[in-house]
Short mmCIF file of C-alpha atoms in Angstrom, two decimals:
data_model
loop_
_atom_site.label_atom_id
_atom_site.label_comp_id
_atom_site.label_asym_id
_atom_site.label_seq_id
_atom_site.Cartn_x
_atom_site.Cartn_y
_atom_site.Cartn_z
CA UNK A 1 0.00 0.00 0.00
CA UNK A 2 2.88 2.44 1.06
CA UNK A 3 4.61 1.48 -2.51
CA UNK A 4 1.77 2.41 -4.43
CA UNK A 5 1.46 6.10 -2.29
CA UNK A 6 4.86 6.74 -3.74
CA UNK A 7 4.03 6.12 -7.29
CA UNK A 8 2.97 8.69 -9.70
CA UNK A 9 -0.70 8.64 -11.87
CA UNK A 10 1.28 10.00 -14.47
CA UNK A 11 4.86 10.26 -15.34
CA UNK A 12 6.49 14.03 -15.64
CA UNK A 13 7.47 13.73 -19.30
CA UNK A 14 3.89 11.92 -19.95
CA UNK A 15 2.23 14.55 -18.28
CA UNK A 16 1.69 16.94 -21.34
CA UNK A 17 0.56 14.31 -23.87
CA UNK A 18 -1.56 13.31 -21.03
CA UNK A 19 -3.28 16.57 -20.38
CA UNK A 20 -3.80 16.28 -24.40
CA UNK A 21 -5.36 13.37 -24.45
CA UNK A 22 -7.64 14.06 -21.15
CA UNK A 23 -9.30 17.11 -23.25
CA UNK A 24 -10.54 14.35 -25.46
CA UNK A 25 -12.54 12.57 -22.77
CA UNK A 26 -13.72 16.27 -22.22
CA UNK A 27 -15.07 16.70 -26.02
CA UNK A 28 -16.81 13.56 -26.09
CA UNK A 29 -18.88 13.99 -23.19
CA UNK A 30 -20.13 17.54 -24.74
CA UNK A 31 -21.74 15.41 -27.41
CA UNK A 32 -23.18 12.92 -25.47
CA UNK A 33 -24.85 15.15 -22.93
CA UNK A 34 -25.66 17.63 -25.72
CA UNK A 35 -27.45 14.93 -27.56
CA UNK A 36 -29.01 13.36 -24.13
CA UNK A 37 -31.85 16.25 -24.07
CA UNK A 38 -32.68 15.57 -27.54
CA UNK A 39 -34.95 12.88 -27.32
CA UNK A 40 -37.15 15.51 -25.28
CA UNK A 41 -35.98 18.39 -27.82
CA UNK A 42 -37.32 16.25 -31.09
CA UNK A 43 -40.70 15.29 -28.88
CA UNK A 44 -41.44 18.65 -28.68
CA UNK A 45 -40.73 19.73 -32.40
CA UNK A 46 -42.04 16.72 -33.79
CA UNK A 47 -44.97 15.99 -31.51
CA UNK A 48 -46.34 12.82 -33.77
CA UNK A 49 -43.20 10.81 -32.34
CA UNK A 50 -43.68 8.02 -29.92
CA UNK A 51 -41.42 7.94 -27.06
CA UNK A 52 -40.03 4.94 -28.75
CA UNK A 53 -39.45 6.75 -32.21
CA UNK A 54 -37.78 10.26 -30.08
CA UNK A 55 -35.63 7.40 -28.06
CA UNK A 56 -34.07 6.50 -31.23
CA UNK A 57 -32.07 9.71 -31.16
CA UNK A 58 -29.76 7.55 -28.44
CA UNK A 59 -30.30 4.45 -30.52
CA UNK A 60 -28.59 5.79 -33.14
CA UNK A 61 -26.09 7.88 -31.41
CA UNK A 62 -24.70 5.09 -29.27
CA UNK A 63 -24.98 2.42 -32.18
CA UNK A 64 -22.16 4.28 -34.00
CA UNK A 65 -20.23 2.75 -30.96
CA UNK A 66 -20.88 -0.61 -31.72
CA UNK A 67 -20.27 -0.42 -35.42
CA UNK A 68 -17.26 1.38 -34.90
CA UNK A 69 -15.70 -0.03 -32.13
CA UNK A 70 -13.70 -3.03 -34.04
CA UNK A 71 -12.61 -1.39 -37.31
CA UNK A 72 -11.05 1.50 -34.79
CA UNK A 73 -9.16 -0.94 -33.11
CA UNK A 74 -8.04 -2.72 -36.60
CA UNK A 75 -6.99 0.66 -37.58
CA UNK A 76 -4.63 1.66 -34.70
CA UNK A 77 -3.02 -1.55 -34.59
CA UNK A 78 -2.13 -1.53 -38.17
CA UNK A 79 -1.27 2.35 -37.51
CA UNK A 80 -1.18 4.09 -34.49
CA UNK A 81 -3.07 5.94 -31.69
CA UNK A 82 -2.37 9.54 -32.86
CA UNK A 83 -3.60 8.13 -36.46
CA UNK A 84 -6.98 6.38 -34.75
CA UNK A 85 -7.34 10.10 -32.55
CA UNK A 86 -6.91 12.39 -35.85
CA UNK A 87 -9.73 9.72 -38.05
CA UNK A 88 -11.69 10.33 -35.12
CA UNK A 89 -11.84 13.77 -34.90
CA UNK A 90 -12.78 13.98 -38.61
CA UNK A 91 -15.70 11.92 -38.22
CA UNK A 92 -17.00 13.83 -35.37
CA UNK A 93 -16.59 17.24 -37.58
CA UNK A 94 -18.36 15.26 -39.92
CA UNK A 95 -21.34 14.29 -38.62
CA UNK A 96 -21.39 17.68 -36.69
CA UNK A 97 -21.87 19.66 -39.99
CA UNK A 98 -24.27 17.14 -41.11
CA UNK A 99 -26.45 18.91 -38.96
CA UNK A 100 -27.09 21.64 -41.45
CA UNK A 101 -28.33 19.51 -44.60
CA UNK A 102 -30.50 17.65 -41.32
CA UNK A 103 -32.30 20.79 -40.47
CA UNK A 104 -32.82 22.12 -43.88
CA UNK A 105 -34.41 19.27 -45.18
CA UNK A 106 -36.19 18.70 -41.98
CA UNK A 107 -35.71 14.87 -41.74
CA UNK A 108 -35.59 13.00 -38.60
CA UNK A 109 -34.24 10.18 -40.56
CA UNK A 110 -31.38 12.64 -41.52
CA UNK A 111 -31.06 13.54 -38.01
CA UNK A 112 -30.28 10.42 -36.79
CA UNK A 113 -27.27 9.54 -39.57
CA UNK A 114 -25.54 12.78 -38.69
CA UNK A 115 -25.75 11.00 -34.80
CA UNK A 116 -24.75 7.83 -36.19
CA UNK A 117 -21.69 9.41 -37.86
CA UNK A 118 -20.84 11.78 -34.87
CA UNK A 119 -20.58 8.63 -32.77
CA UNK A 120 -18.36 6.50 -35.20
CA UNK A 121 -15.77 9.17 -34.57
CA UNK A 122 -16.39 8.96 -30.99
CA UNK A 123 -15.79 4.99 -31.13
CA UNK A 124 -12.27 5.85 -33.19
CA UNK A 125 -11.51 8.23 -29.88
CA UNK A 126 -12.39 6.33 -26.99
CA UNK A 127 -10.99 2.95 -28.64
CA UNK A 128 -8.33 4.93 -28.32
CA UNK A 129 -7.85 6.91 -25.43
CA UNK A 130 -8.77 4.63 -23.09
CA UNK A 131 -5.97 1.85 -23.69
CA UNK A 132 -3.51 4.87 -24.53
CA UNK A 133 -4.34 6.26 -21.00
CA UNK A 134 -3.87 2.98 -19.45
CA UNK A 135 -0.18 2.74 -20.73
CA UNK A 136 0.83 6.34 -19.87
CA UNK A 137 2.38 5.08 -16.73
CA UNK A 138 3.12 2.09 -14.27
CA UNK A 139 0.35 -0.69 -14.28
CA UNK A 140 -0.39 -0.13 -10.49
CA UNK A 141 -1.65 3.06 -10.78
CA UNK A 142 -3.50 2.23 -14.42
CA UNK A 143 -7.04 2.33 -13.15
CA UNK A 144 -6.49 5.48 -11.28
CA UNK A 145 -4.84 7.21 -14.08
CA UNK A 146 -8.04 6.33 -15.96
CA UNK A 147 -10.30 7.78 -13.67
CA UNK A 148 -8.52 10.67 -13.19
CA UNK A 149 -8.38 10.93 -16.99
CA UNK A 150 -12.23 10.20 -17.11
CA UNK A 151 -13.03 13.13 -14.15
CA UNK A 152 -12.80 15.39 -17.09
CA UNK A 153 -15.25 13.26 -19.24
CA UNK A 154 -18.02 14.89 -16.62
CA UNK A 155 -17.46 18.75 -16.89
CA UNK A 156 -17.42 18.25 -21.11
CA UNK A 157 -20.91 16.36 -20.20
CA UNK A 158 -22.65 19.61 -17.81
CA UNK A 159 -20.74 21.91 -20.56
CA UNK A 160 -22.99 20.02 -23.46
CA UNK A 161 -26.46 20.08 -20.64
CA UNK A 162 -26.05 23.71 -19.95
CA UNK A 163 -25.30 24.24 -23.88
CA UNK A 164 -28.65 22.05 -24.47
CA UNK A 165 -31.22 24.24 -21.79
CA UNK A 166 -29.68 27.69 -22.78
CA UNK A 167 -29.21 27.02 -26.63
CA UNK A 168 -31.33 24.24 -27.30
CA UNK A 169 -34.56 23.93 -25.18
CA UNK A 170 -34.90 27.33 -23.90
CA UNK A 171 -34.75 28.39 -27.95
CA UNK A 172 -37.44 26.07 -29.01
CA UNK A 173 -40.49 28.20 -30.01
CA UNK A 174 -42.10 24.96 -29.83
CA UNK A 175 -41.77 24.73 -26.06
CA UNK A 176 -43.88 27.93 -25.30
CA UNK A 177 -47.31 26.30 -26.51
CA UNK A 178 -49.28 23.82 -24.31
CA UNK A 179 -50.15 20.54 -25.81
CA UNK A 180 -53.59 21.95 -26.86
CA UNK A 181 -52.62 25.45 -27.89
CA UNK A 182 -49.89 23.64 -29.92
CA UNK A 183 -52.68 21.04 -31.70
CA UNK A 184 -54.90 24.46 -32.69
CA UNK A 185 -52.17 25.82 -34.80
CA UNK A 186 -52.45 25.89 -38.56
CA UNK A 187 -50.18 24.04 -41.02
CA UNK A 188 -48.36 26.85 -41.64
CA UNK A 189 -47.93 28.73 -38.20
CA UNK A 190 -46.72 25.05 -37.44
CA UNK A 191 -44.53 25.04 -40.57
CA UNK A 192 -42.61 27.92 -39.66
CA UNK A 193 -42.54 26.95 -35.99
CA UNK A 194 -40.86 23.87 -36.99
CA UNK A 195 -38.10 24.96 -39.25
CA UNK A 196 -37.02 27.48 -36.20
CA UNK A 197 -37.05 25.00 -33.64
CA UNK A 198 -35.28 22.51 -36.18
CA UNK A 199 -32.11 25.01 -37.02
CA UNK A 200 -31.95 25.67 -32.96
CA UNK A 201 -31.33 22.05 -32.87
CA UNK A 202 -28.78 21.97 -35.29
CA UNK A 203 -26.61 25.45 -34.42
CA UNK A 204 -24.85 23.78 -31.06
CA UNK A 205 -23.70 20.58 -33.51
CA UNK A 206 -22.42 22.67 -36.29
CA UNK A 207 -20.61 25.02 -33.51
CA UNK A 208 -18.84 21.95 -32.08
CA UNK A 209 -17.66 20.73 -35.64
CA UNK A 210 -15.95 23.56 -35.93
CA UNK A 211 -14.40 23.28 -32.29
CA UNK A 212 -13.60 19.73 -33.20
CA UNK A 213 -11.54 21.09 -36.00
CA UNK A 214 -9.42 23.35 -34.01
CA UNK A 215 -8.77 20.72 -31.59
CA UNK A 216 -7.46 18.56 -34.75
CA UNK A 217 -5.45 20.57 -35.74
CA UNK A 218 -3.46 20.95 -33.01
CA UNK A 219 -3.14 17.31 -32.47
CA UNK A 220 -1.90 16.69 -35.88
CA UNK A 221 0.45 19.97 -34.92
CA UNK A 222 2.02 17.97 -31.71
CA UNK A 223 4.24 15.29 -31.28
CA UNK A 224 2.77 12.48 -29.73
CA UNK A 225 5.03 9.96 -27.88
CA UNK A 226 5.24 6.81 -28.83
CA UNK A 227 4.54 4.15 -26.35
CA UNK A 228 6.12 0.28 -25.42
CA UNK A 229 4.20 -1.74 -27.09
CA UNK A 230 3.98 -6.02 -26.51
CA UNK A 231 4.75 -8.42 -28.60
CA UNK A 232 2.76 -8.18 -31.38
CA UNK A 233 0.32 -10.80 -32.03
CA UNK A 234 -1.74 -12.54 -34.43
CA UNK A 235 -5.58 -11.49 -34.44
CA UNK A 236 -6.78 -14.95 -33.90
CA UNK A 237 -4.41 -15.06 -30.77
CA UNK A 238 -6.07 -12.00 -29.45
CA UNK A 239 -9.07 -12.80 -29.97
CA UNK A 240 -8.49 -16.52 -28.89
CA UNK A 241 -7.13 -14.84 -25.53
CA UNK A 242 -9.75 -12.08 -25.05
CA UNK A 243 -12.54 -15.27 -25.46
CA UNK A 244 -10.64 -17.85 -22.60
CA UNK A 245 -10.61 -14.50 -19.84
CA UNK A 246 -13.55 -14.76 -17.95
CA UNK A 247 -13.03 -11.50 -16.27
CA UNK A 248 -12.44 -9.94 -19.45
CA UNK A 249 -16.09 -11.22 -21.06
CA UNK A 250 -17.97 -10.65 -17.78
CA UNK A 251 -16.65 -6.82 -17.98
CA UNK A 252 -17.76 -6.53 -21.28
CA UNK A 253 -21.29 -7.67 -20.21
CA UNK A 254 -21.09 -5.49 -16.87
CA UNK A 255 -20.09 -2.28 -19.28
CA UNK A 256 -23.14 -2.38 -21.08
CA UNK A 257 -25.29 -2.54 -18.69
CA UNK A 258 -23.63 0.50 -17.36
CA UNK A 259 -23.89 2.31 -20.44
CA UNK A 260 -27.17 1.28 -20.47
CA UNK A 261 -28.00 2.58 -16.81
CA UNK A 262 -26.04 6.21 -17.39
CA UNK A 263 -28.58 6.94 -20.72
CA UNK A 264 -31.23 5.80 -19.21
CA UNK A 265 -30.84 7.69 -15.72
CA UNK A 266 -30.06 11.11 -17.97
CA UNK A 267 -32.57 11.06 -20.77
CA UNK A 268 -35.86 10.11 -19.16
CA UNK A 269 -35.11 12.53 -15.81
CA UNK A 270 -36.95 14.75 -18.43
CA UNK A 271 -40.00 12.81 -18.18
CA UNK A 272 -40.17 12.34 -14.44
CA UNK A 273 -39.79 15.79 -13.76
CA UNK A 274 -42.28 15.94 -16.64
CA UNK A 275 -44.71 14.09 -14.88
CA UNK A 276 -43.81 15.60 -11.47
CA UNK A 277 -44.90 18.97 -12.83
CA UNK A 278 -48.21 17.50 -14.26
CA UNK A 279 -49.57 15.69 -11.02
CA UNK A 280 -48.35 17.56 -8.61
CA UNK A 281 -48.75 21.44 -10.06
CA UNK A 282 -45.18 21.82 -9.83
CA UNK A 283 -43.04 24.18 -12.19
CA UNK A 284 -39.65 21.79 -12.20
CA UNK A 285 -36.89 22.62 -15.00
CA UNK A 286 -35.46 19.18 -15.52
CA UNK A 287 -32.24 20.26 -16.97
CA UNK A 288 -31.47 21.88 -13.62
CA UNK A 289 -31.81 18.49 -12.18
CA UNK A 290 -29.46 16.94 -14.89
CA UNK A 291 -26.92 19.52 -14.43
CA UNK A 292 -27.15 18.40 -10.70
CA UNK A 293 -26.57 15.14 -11.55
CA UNK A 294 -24.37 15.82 -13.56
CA UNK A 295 -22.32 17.68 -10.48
CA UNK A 296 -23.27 14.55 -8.56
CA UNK A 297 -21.04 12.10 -11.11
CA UNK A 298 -18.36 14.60 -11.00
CA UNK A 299 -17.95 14.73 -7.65
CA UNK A 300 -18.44 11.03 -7.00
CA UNK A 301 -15.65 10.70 -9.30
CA UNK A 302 -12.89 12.41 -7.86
CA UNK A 303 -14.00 10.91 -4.15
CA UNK A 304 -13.78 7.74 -5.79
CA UNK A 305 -10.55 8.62 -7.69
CA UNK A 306 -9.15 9.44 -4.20
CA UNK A 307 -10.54 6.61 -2.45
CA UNK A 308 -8.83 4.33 -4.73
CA UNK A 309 -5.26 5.23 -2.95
CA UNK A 310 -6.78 3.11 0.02
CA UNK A 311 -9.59 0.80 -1.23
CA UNK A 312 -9.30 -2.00 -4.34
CA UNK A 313 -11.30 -0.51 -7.67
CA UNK A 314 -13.19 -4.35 -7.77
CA UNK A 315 -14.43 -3.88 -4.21
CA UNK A 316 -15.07 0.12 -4.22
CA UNK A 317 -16.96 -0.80 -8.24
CA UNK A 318 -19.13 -3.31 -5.80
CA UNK A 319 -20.14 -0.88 -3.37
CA UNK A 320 -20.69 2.17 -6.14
CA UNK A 321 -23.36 -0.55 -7.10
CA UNK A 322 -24.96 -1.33 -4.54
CA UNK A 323 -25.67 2.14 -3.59
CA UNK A 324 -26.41 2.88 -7.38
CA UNK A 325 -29.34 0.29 -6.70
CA UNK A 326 -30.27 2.00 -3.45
CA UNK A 327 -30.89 5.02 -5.12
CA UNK A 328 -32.74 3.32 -8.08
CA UNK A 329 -35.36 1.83 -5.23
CA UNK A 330 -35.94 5.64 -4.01
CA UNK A 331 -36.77 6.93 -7.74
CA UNK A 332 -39.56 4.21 -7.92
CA UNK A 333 -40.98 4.14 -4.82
CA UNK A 334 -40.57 7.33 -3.33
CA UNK A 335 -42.71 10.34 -3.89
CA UNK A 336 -42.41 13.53 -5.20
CA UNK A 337 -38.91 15.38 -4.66
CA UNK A 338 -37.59 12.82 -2.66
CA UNK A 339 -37.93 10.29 -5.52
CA UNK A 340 -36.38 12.58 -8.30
CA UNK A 341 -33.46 13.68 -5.45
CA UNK A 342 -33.02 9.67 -5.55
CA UNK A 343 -32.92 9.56 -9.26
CA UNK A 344 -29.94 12.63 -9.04
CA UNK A 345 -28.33 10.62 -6.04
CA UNK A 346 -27.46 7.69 -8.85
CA UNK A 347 -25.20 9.70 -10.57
CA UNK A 348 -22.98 9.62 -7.84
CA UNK A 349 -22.70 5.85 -7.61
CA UNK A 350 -22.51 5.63 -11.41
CA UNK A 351 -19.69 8.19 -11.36
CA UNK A 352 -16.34 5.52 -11.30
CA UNK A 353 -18.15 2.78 -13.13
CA UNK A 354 -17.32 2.93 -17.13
CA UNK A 355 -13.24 3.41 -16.31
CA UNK A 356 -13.15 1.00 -13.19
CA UNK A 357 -14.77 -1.28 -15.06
CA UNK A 358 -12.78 -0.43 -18.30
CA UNK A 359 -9.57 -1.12 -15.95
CA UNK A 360 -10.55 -4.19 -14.51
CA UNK A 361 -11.28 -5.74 -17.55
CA UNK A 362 -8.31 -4.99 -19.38
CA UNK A 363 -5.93 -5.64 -16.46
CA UNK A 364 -2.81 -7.63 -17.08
CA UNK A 365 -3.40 -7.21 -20.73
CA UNK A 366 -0.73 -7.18 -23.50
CA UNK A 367 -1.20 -6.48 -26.78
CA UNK A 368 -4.93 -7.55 -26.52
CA UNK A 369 -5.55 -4.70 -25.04
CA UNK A 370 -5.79 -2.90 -28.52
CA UNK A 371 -9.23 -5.48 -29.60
CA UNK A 372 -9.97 -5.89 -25.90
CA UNK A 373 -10.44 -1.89 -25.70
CA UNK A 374 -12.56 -2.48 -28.81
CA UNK A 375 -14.79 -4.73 -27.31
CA UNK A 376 -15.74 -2.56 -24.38
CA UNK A 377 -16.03 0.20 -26.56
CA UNK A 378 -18.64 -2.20 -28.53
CA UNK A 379 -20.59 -2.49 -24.86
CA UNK A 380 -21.67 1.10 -24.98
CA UNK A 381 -24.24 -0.23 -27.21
CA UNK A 382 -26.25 -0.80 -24.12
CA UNK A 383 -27.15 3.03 -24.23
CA UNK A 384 -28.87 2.14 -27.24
CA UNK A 385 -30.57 -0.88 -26.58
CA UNK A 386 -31.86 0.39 -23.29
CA UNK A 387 -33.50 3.62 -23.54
CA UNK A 388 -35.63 2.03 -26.29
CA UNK A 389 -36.70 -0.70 -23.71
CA UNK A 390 -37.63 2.18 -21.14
CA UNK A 391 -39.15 4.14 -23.97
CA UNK A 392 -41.77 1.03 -24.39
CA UNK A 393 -42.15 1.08 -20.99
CA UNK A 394 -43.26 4.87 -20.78
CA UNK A 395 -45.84 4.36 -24.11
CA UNK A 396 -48.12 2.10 -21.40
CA UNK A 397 -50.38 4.71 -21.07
CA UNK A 398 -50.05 6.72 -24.44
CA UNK A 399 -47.99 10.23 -23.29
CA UNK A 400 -45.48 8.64 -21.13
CA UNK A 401 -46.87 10.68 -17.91
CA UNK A 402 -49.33 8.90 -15.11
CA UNK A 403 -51.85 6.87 -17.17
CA UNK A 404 -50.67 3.76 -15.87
CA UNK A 405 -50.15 3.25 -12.32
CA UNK A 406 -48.27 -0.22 -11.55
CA UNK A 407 -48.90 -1.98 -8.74
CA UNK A 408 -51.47 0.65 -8.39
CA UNK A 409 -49.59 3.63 -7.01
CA UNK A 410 -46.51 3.66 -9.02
CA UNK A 411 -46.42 5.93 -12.26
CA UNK A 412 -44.97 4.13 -15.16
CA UNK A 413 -42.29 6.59 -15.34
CA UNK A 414 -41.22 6.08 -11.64
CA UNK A 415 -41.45 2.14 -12.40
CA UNK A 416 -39.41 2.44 -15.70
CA UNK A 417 -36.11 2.84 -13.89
CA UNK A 418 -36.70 -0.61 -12.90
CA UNK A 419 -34.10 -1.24 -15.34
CA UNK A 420 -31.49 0.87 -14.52
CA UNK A 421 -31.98 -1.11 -11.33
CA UNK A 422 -30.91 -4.35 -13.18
CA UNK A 423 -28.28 -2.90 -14.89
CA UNK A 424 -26.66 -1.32 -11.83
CA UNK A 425 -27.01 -4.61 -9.82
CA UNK A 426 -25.20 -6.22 -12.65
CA UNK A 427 -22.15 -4.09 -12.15
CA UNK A 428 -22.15 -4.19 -8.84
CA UNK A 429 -22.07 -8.08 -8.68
CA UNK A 430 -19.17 -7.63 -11.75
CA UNK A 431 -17.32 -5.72 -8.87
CA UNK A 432 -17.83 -8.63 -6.69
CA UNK A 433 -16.56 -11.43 -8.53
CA UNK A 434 -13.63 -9.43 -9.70
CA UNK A 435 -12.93 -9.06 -6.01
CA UNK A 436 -13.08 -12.25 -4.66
CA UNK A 437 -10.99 -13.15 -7.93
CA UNK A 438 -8.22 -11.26 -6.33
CA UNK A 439 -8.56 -11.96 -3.31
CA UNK A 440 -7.72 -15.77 -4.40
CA UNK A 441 -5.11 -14.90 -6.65
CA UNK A 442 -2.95 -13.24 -3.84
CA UNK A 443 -3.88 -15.98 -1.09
#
């Protein structure tokens, strides 16, 4: 324990290429908690979507993930990490500026490409950031270098919720109608309405292109170090490798259910505070409560950055969980502000999960760790799958509000984070295993 006090996260002449890197983890969470208020954004501009059909807007953002995922981790291999970072960056810009030709034709369908693409250049960057992070450094400190690197992943995140309420949702001319007022309109009061609210929508994305190009080119400008690298190895050995680790597959599992929690917990806040505000009279901004949550992750993550100097990542990622599905039972059952308090309270037990888990997984890892990283990156696909699953849950009673009371006093909305419940009970019992794991390797 006293050996690992006196080793450094990150190494002096690794600290600059660090700090370059770390702004990455920064950028990425802008677009994911830009696009996270979105499926409310789109329900409001386009009111003849279904919960399901607005909840596709994470679908296809976190899909890009999944497709992505392998071919980035082909690509640096055969190249390198700066190579993987700079194809990365491109695609984001891409999809960014996509926006435009989205919001002119005023296409949903176009929408969600321009998401899709966005999110295969965030698969190229977080392929490769992760593992690169991992490496900057000794292997005792590898998980905590990670977190550190992901603390900054959370302030990109409230930068792209406070973007979304001030630029986004506050903008939306669409937003200042009630549902009936809204209905009475004419075709052409709701014609013009719609191609405001739709270019509102699209101004943040095409802003962050450009950012994303800046950012590029001072990558391409700076010399990146090169790393130690394994052995190389055959892809049939990695994979071969990757298949026979049991901790490896079981993180895999344990990140997408993760992923799956996070979206969930951050998209459909909307709707409880949504229904909050309609049964109870209340006048509740749910992005305030995001950005809360937000703060919540943020500073869960550096407590749990910290506490990892005294406590093992497998047993702290087990206790994260089980509080995570503490919190989870208070947003179903509990009333009013107390229940959407529990549903911010989450984010603080979610807060060390994706690089804990991330670091567990890969530990030990050679040069697997390049396809390995891959296949985590491949988990976040769990933010896809499961806010459509919630999203079905929520069309019960037609508007996603109170229509449906389970059990007979719980509003679907309350009872949809049943799953995040699952998903964070999954990770914790991940945590678990990995524990007792080492605790038999080192008896």
């Amino acid at each position: 324990m006293n050996k690992l006090k006196n080793i450094p996260v990150v190494r002096k002449e690794l600290l600059f290429p660090f700090i370059i890197i770390t702004s990455l983890f920064a950028l990425w969470g802008i677009a994911n908690d830009l696009t996270n208020p979105m499926v409310s954004a789109f329900k409001k501009v386009m009111p003849e979507l279904s919960n399901v059909q607005a909840s596709l807007v994470q679908f296809a953002f976190y899909f890009g993930y999944f497709f992505m995922a392998l071919p980035a981790a082909l690509f640096i291999r055969k190249y390198s990490y700066k190579s993987g970072i700079i194809l990365g960056l491109c695609l984001y810009a891409i999809g960014a500026f996509l926006f435009y030709p989205a919001a002119a034709n005023e296409q949903f369908n176009y929408f969600l490409i321009s998401l899709w693409v966005i999110t295969c250049g965030l698969a190229f960057l977080e392929t490769t950031s992760n593992p690169l992070i991992l490496i900057m450094g000794d292997k005792e400190t590898a998980t905590q270098r990670l977190n550190l690197a992901q603390a900054f992943n959370p302030i990109g995140s409230l930068t792209g919720m406070i973007i979304a309420q001030v630029f986004v949702i506050g903008a939306l001319r669409s937003d200042d109608y009630t549902t009936e007022a809204y209905a009475a309109l004419t075709s052409e009061e709701l014609a013009v309405i719609r191609e405001n609210d739709l270019g509102v929508i699209s101004v943040p994305y095409i802003a962050l292109g450009v950012l994303v190009l800046i950012i590029m080119a001072i990558i391409i400008a700076t010399k990146m170090p090169k790393t130690a690298d394994e052995d190389k190895m055959t892809l049939s050995e990695s994979f071969s490798k990757l298949k026979a680790n049991k901790n490896y597959l079981q993180g895999v599992l344990s990140q997408a259910f993760y992923v799956g929690a996070q979206i969930m917990c951050w998209t459909y806040i909307f709707q409880y505070v949504d229904n909050l505000n309609e049964t109870n009279g209340t006048d509740y901004t749910a992005t305030y409560f995001n950005i809360a949550a937000m703060i919540s992750f943020l500073t869960g993550r550096w407590i749990g950055t910290a506490l990892m100097k005294k406590v093992n990542p497998s047993r702290l990622l087990m206790l994260f969980g089980i509080g995570g599905v503490v919190m989870c039972v208070g947003a179903i059952f509990l009333p009013g502000m107390v229940g959407l308090l529990s549903l911010v309270g989450i984010s603080v037990f979610m807060s060390i999960m994706f690089p804990t888990i991330y670091g567990i997984a890969l530990k030990d890892m050679g040069d697997e760790a390049k396809i390995g990283s891959a296949g985590l990156v491949m988990a976040i696909v769990g933010g896809a799958l499961m806010p459509v699953a919630q999203g079905a849950i929520l069309d019960w009673g037609g508007d996603g509000f109170s229509d449906v009371q389970v059990l007979g006093f719980i509003p679907e909305v309350n009872f949809s984070f049943i799953l995040p419940l699952i998903c964070l009970a999954v990770v914790a019992f991940y945590g678990y295993s990995s524990f007792k794991r080492n605790l038999k390797s080192q008896s």
